């Protein structure tokens, strides 16, 4: 296995000293890049991009060819699991994801299989194996999954939602059925992530994009509980001087700023936070890593505004170890590519002074 040439991201995840703050961008491979749009056109569909390892690998590497990023994230989607469970995922042009067979009742839930990741999701593992080879130790490769709650929202709503009425109706009228679904998803996600680790993922991120729509109590019961279950089942290795012997886990609940302490108690290595969180107020800085949290819309601004907003986030985090710079959510699709360049450069340049011994 090749040596890692840039281990800043893995070091920051373990709250170890670094010379500058590592940065990567959620959804860094995607529609704001002209070369992505071009390849997506040739591939014919988004799912074809994901399911062809050579194409998924190429898309993963696209942002790294342009920018000095400190990590790569495998190009795929959180909805690969529901698709492998037989729900029939498709993307209509200009619209979000849709399922042909959404979950309607408990009978549907009972019939769902738990996918074998080396069978129906083998294309993800092949993409990881190929990308590790192509990266040749340049930066670490992140594997990922959606949280059970977030996956369940798409499976029950049948696609994207604003109000989450169908899943909330099930949550309050038939909580047992929802728990059965979440348990199946937690088992599937744990198998899927362990297979990604085995295939070569060097860090894991769990996207709980819709955990923030829950009440304080239901968040614990319907989202956090299952993420904790997954984390306890992951084969993460052991921490040692060799950064490659341990696979850290980042847990990101969008809108989860009020629940950082319960999130920390899941045993994750890093907490992803959105832009509503004041990094100044996080008490556990330096003990657990923090990823975030620039408002993605800041990247619409001019160079000096981007720089001053980067400076503000760095200053809020301060001189502690364990900061991974990122946006507070995915990059927006109409952000100019040069602005992304300024942003990454600004993080690297301006963060140096926060890391002097
Ligand atoms: O038309 C296209 O080209 C498809 C656009 C697209 C892309 C580029 C989708 C459909 N997914 C992706 C890639 C993707 N999705 C990655 C790639 C790796 C990266 O560079 O970061 C990742 C990590 C995801 C994860 C994902 N998919 C999440 C969690 C993170 C987040 O942004 O909240 C969610 C919620 C999805 C669902 C999904 N897939 C695609 C879309 C447009 C959506 C969101 C729909 C919605 O808003 O409900």
CSV table of N, CA, C and O and ligand atoms in Angstrom, one decimal, residues 24-31 36 40 46 49 73-79 91 95-97 144 150 154 159-161 207 209-210 252 254 329-330, ligand 1:
chain,number,residue,atom,x,y,z
A,24,UNK,N,-11.6,20.3,2.5
A,24,UNK,CA,-12.3,19.7,1.3
A,24,UNK,C,-13.7,20.2,1.3
A,24,UNK,O,-14.1,21.0,2.2
A,25,UNK,N,-14.4,19.9,0.2
A,25,UNK,CA,-15.8,20.6,0.1
A,25,UNK,C,-16.8,19.5,-0.2
A,25,UNK,O,-16.7,18.6,-1.0
A,26,UNK,N,-17.9,19.5,0.6
A,26,UNK,CA,-19.0,18.6,0.4
A,26,UNK,C,-19.5,18.8,-1.0
A,26,UNK,O,-19.8,19.9,-1.4
A,27,UNK,N,-19.7,17.7,-1.7
A,27,UNK,CA,-20.1,17.7,-3.1
A,27,UNK,C,-19.1,18.4,-4.0
A,27,UNK,O,-19.4,19.1,-5.0
A,28,UNK,N,-17.8,18.2,-3.7
A,28,UNK,CA,-16.7,18.8,-4.5
A,28,UNK,C,-16.7,18.4,-5.9
A,28,UNK,O,-16.2,19.1,-6.8
A,29,UNK,N,-17.1,17.1,-6.2
A,29,UNK,CA,-17.2,16.7,-7.6
A,29,UNK,C,-18.7,16.9,-7.9
A,29,UNK,O,-19.6,16.3,-7.3
A,30,UNK,N,-19.0,17.7,-8.9
A,30,UNK,CA,-20.4,17.9,-9.2
A,30,UNK,C,-20.6,19.0,-10.2
A,30,UNK,O,-19.7,19.4,-10.9
A,31,UNK,N,-21.9,19.5,-10.2
A,31,UNK,CA,-22.4,20.3,-11.3
A,31,UNK,C,-21.8,21.6,-11.5
A,31,UNK,O,-21.9,22.2,-12.6
A,36,UNK,N,-17.4,18.1,-15.2
A,36,UNK,CA,-18.4,17.1,-14.6
A,36,UNK,C,-19.6,17.1,-15.6
A,36,UNK,O,-20.1,16.1,-16.0
A,40,UNK,N,-21.1,13.9,-17.5
A,40,UNK,CA,-22.4,13.5,-17.2
A,40,UNK,C,-23.3,13.4,-18.4
A,40,UNK,O,-24.1,12.5,-18.6
A,46,UNK,N,-27.0,10.1,-14.4
A,46,UNK,CA,-26.2,10.2,-13.1
A,46,UNK,C,-25.9,8.8,-12.6
A,46,UNK,O,-24.8,8.5,-12.2
A,49,UNK,N,-23.0,7.2,-14.3
A,49,UNK,CA,-21.7,7.7,-13.8
A,49,UNK,C,-21.3,7.0,-12.5
A,49,UNK,O,-20.2,6.6,-12.3
A,73,UNK,N,-13.3,12.6,-2.0
A,73,UNK,CA,-14.5,11.8,-1.6
A,73,UNK,C,-15.0,11.0,-2.8
A,73,UNK,O,-15.1,11.6,-3.9
A,74,UNK,N,-15.2,9.7,-2.5
A,74,UNK,CA,-15.6,8.9,-3.6
A,74,UNK,C,-16.9,9.4,-4.3
A,74,UNK,O,-17.9,9.7,-3.6
A,75,UNK,N,-17.0,9.4,-5.6
A,75,UNK,CA,-18.2,9.9,-6.3
A,75,UNK,C,-19.2,8.8,-6.3
A,75,UNK,O,-19.0,7.7,-6.8
A,76,UNK,N,-20.3,9.1,-5.6
A,76,UNK,CA,-21.4,8.1,-5.5
A,76,UNK,C,-22.6,8.9,-5.0
A,76,UNK,O,-22.7,10.1,-5.2
A,77,UNK,N,-23.6,8.2,-4.4
A,77,UNK,CA,-24.7,8.9,-3.8
A,77,UNK,C,-25.2,8.2,-2.6
A,77,UNK,O,-25.0,7.0,-2.5
A,78,UNK,N,-25.8,8.9,-1.7
A,78,UNK,CA,-26.4,8.2,-0.5
A,78,UNK,C,-27.5,7.2,-0.9
A,78,UNK,O,-27.8,6.3,-0.2
A,79,UNK,N,-28.1,7.5,-2.0
A,79,UNK,CA,-29.3,6.7,-2.4
A,79,UNK,C,-29.0,5.3,-3.1
A,79,UNK,O,-29.9,4.6,-3.5
A,91,UNK,N,-33.3,9.6,-11.7
A,91,UNK,CA,-33.3,11.1,-11.6
A,91,UNK,C,-33.9,11.6,-12.9
A,91,UNK,O,-33.5,11.3,-14.0
A,95,UNK,N,-34.7,17.6,-12.0
A,95,UNK,CA,-35.4,17.3,-10.7
A,95,UNK,C,-34.5,16.5,-9.8
A,95,UNK,O,-33.5,16.0,-10.2
A,96,UNK,N,-34.9,16.3,-8.6
A,96,UNK,CA,-34.2,15.5,-7.6
A,96,UNK,C,-34.4,14.0,-7.8
A,96,UNK,O,-35.0,13.6,-8.8
A,97,UNK,N,-33.9,13.2,-6.9
A,97,UNK,CA,-34.1,11.8,-7.0
A,97,UNK,C,-35.6,11.4,-6.8
A,97,UNK,O,-36.3,12.0,-6.1
A,144,UNK,N,-18.5,7.1,2.2
A,144,UNK,CA,-19.6,7.7,2.9
A,144,UNK,C,-20.9,6.9,2.8
A,144,UNK,O,-21.0,6.0,1.9
A,150,UNK,N,-32.0,9.7,7.3
A,150,UNK,CA,-32.0,10.5,6.1
A,150,UNK,C,-32.4,9.6,4.9
A,150,UNK,O,-33.2,10.0,4.0
A,154,UNK,N,-36.1,9.7,2.1
A,154,UNK,CA,-36.3,9.5,0.7
A,154,UNK,C,-37.1,8.3,0.3
A,154,UNK,O,-37.9,8.3,-0.6
A,159,UNK,N,-38.9,10.6,-2.7
A,159,UNK,CA,-37.9,11.5,-3.3
A,159,UNK,C,-37.6,12.6,-2.3
A,159,UNK,O,-37.8,12.4,-1.1
A,160,UNK,N,-37.2,13.8,-2.8
A,160,UNK,CA,-36.9,14.9,-1.9
A,160,UNK,C,-38.2,15.4,-1.3
A,160,UNK,O,-39.3,15.2,-1.9
A,161,UNK,N,-38.1,16.1,-0.2
A,161,UNK,CA,-39.3,16.6,0.5
A,161,UNK,C,-39.0,17.9,1.2
A,161,UNK,O,-37.8,18.2,1.5
A,207,UNK,N,-23.7,11.1,6.4
A,207,UNK,CA,-24.5,12.3,6.1
A,207,UNK,C,-25.9,12.2,6.7
A,207,UNK,O,-26.7,11.3,6.2
A,209,UNK,N,-28.4,14.4,6.6
A,209,UNK,CA,-28.9,15.7,6.0
A,209,UNK,C,-30.2,16.2,6.6
A,209,UNK,O,-30.4,17.4,6.8
A,210,UNK,N,-31.1,15.2,7.0
A,210,UNK,CA,-32.4,15.6,7.4
A,210,UNK,C,-32.7,15.4,8.9
A,210,UNK,O,-33.8,15.5,9.4
A,252,UNK,N,-22.3,14.1,10.4
A,252,UNK,CA,-22.8,15.4,10.1
A,252,UNK,C,-24.3,15.4,10.1
A,252,UNK,O,-24.9,14.7,9.3
A,254,UNK,N,-27.1,18.0,9.6
A,254,UNK,CA,-27.4,19.4,9.2
A,254,UNK,C,-28.5,19.9,10.2
A,254,UNK,O,-29.5,19.2,10.4
A,329,UNK,N,-22.6,23.0,4.2
A,329,UNK,CA,-23.4,22.0,3.5
A,329,UNK,C,-22.8,21.9,2.1
A,329,UNK,O,-21.8,22.6,1.8
A,330,UNK,N,-23.4,21.2,1.1
A,330,UNK,CA,-22.8,21.0,-0.2
A,330,UNK,C,-22.6,22.3,-1.0
A,330,UNK,O,-23.4,23.2,-0.8
B,1,LIG,O1,-27.8,15.6,-12.0
B,1,LIG,C1,-26.7,15.2,-11.5
B,1,LIG,O2,-25.6,15.3,-12.0
B,1,LIG,C2,-26.9,14.7,-10.1
B,1,LIG,C3,-26.5,15.6,-9.0
B,1,LIG,C4,-25.9,14.8,-7.9
B,1,LIG,C5,-24.5,14.7,-7.5
B,1,LIG,C6,-23.4,15.4,-8.2
B,1,LIG,C7,-26.6,13.9,-7.0
B,1,LIG,C8,-28.0,13.6,-7.0
B,1,LIG,N1,-25.7,13.3,-6.2
B,1,LIG,C9,-24.4,13.8,-6.4
B,1,LIG,C10,-23.2,13.3,-5.8
B,1,LIG,C11,-23.1,13.2,-4.3
B,1,LIG,N2,-24.2,13.0,-3.5
B,1,LIG,C12,-22.0,13.0,-3.6
B,1,LIG,C13,-20.6,13.0,-4.3
B,1,LIG,C14,-19.4,13.1,-3.6
B,1,LIG,C15,-19.0,14.6,-3.3
B,1,LIG,O3,-18.4,15.2,-4.2
B,1,LIG,O4,-19.3,15.1,-2.2
B,1,LIG,C16,-22.3,12.9,-2.2
B,1,LIG,C17,-21.5,12.8,-1.0
B,1,LIG,C18,-23.7,12.9,-2.2
B,1,LIG,C19,-24.5,12.7,-1.0
B,1,LIG,C20,-26.0,13.0,-1.0
B,1,LIG,N3,-26.9,12.7,-1.9
B,1,LIG,C21,-26.7,13.6,0.1
B,1,LIG,C22,-26.0,13.9,1.4
B,1,LIG,C23,-25.2,15.2,1.4
B,1,LIG,C24,-26.0,16.4,1.1
B,1,LIG,O5,-25.6,17.2,0.2
B,1,LIG,O6,-27.0,16.7,1.9
B,1,LIG,C25,-28.0,13.7,-0.2
B,1,LIG,C26,-29.1,14.3,0.6
B,1,LIG,C27,-28.2,13.2,-1.5
B,1,LIG,C28,-29.4,13.0,-2.3
B,1,LIG,C29,-29.3,13.6,-3.6
B,1,LIG,N4,-28.7,13.1,-4.7
B,1,LIG,C30,-28.7,13.9,-5.7
B,1,LIG,C31,-29.4,15.1,-5.3
B,1,LIG,C32,-29.7,16.3,-6.2
B,1,LIG,C33,-29.7,14.9,-4.0
B,1,LIG,C34,-30.4,15.9,-3.1
B,1,LIG,C35,-31.8,16.0,-3.3
B,1,LIG,C36,-32.5,16.8,-2.1
B,1,LIG,O7,-32.1,18.0,-1.9
B,1,LIG,O8,-33.3,16.2,-1.4
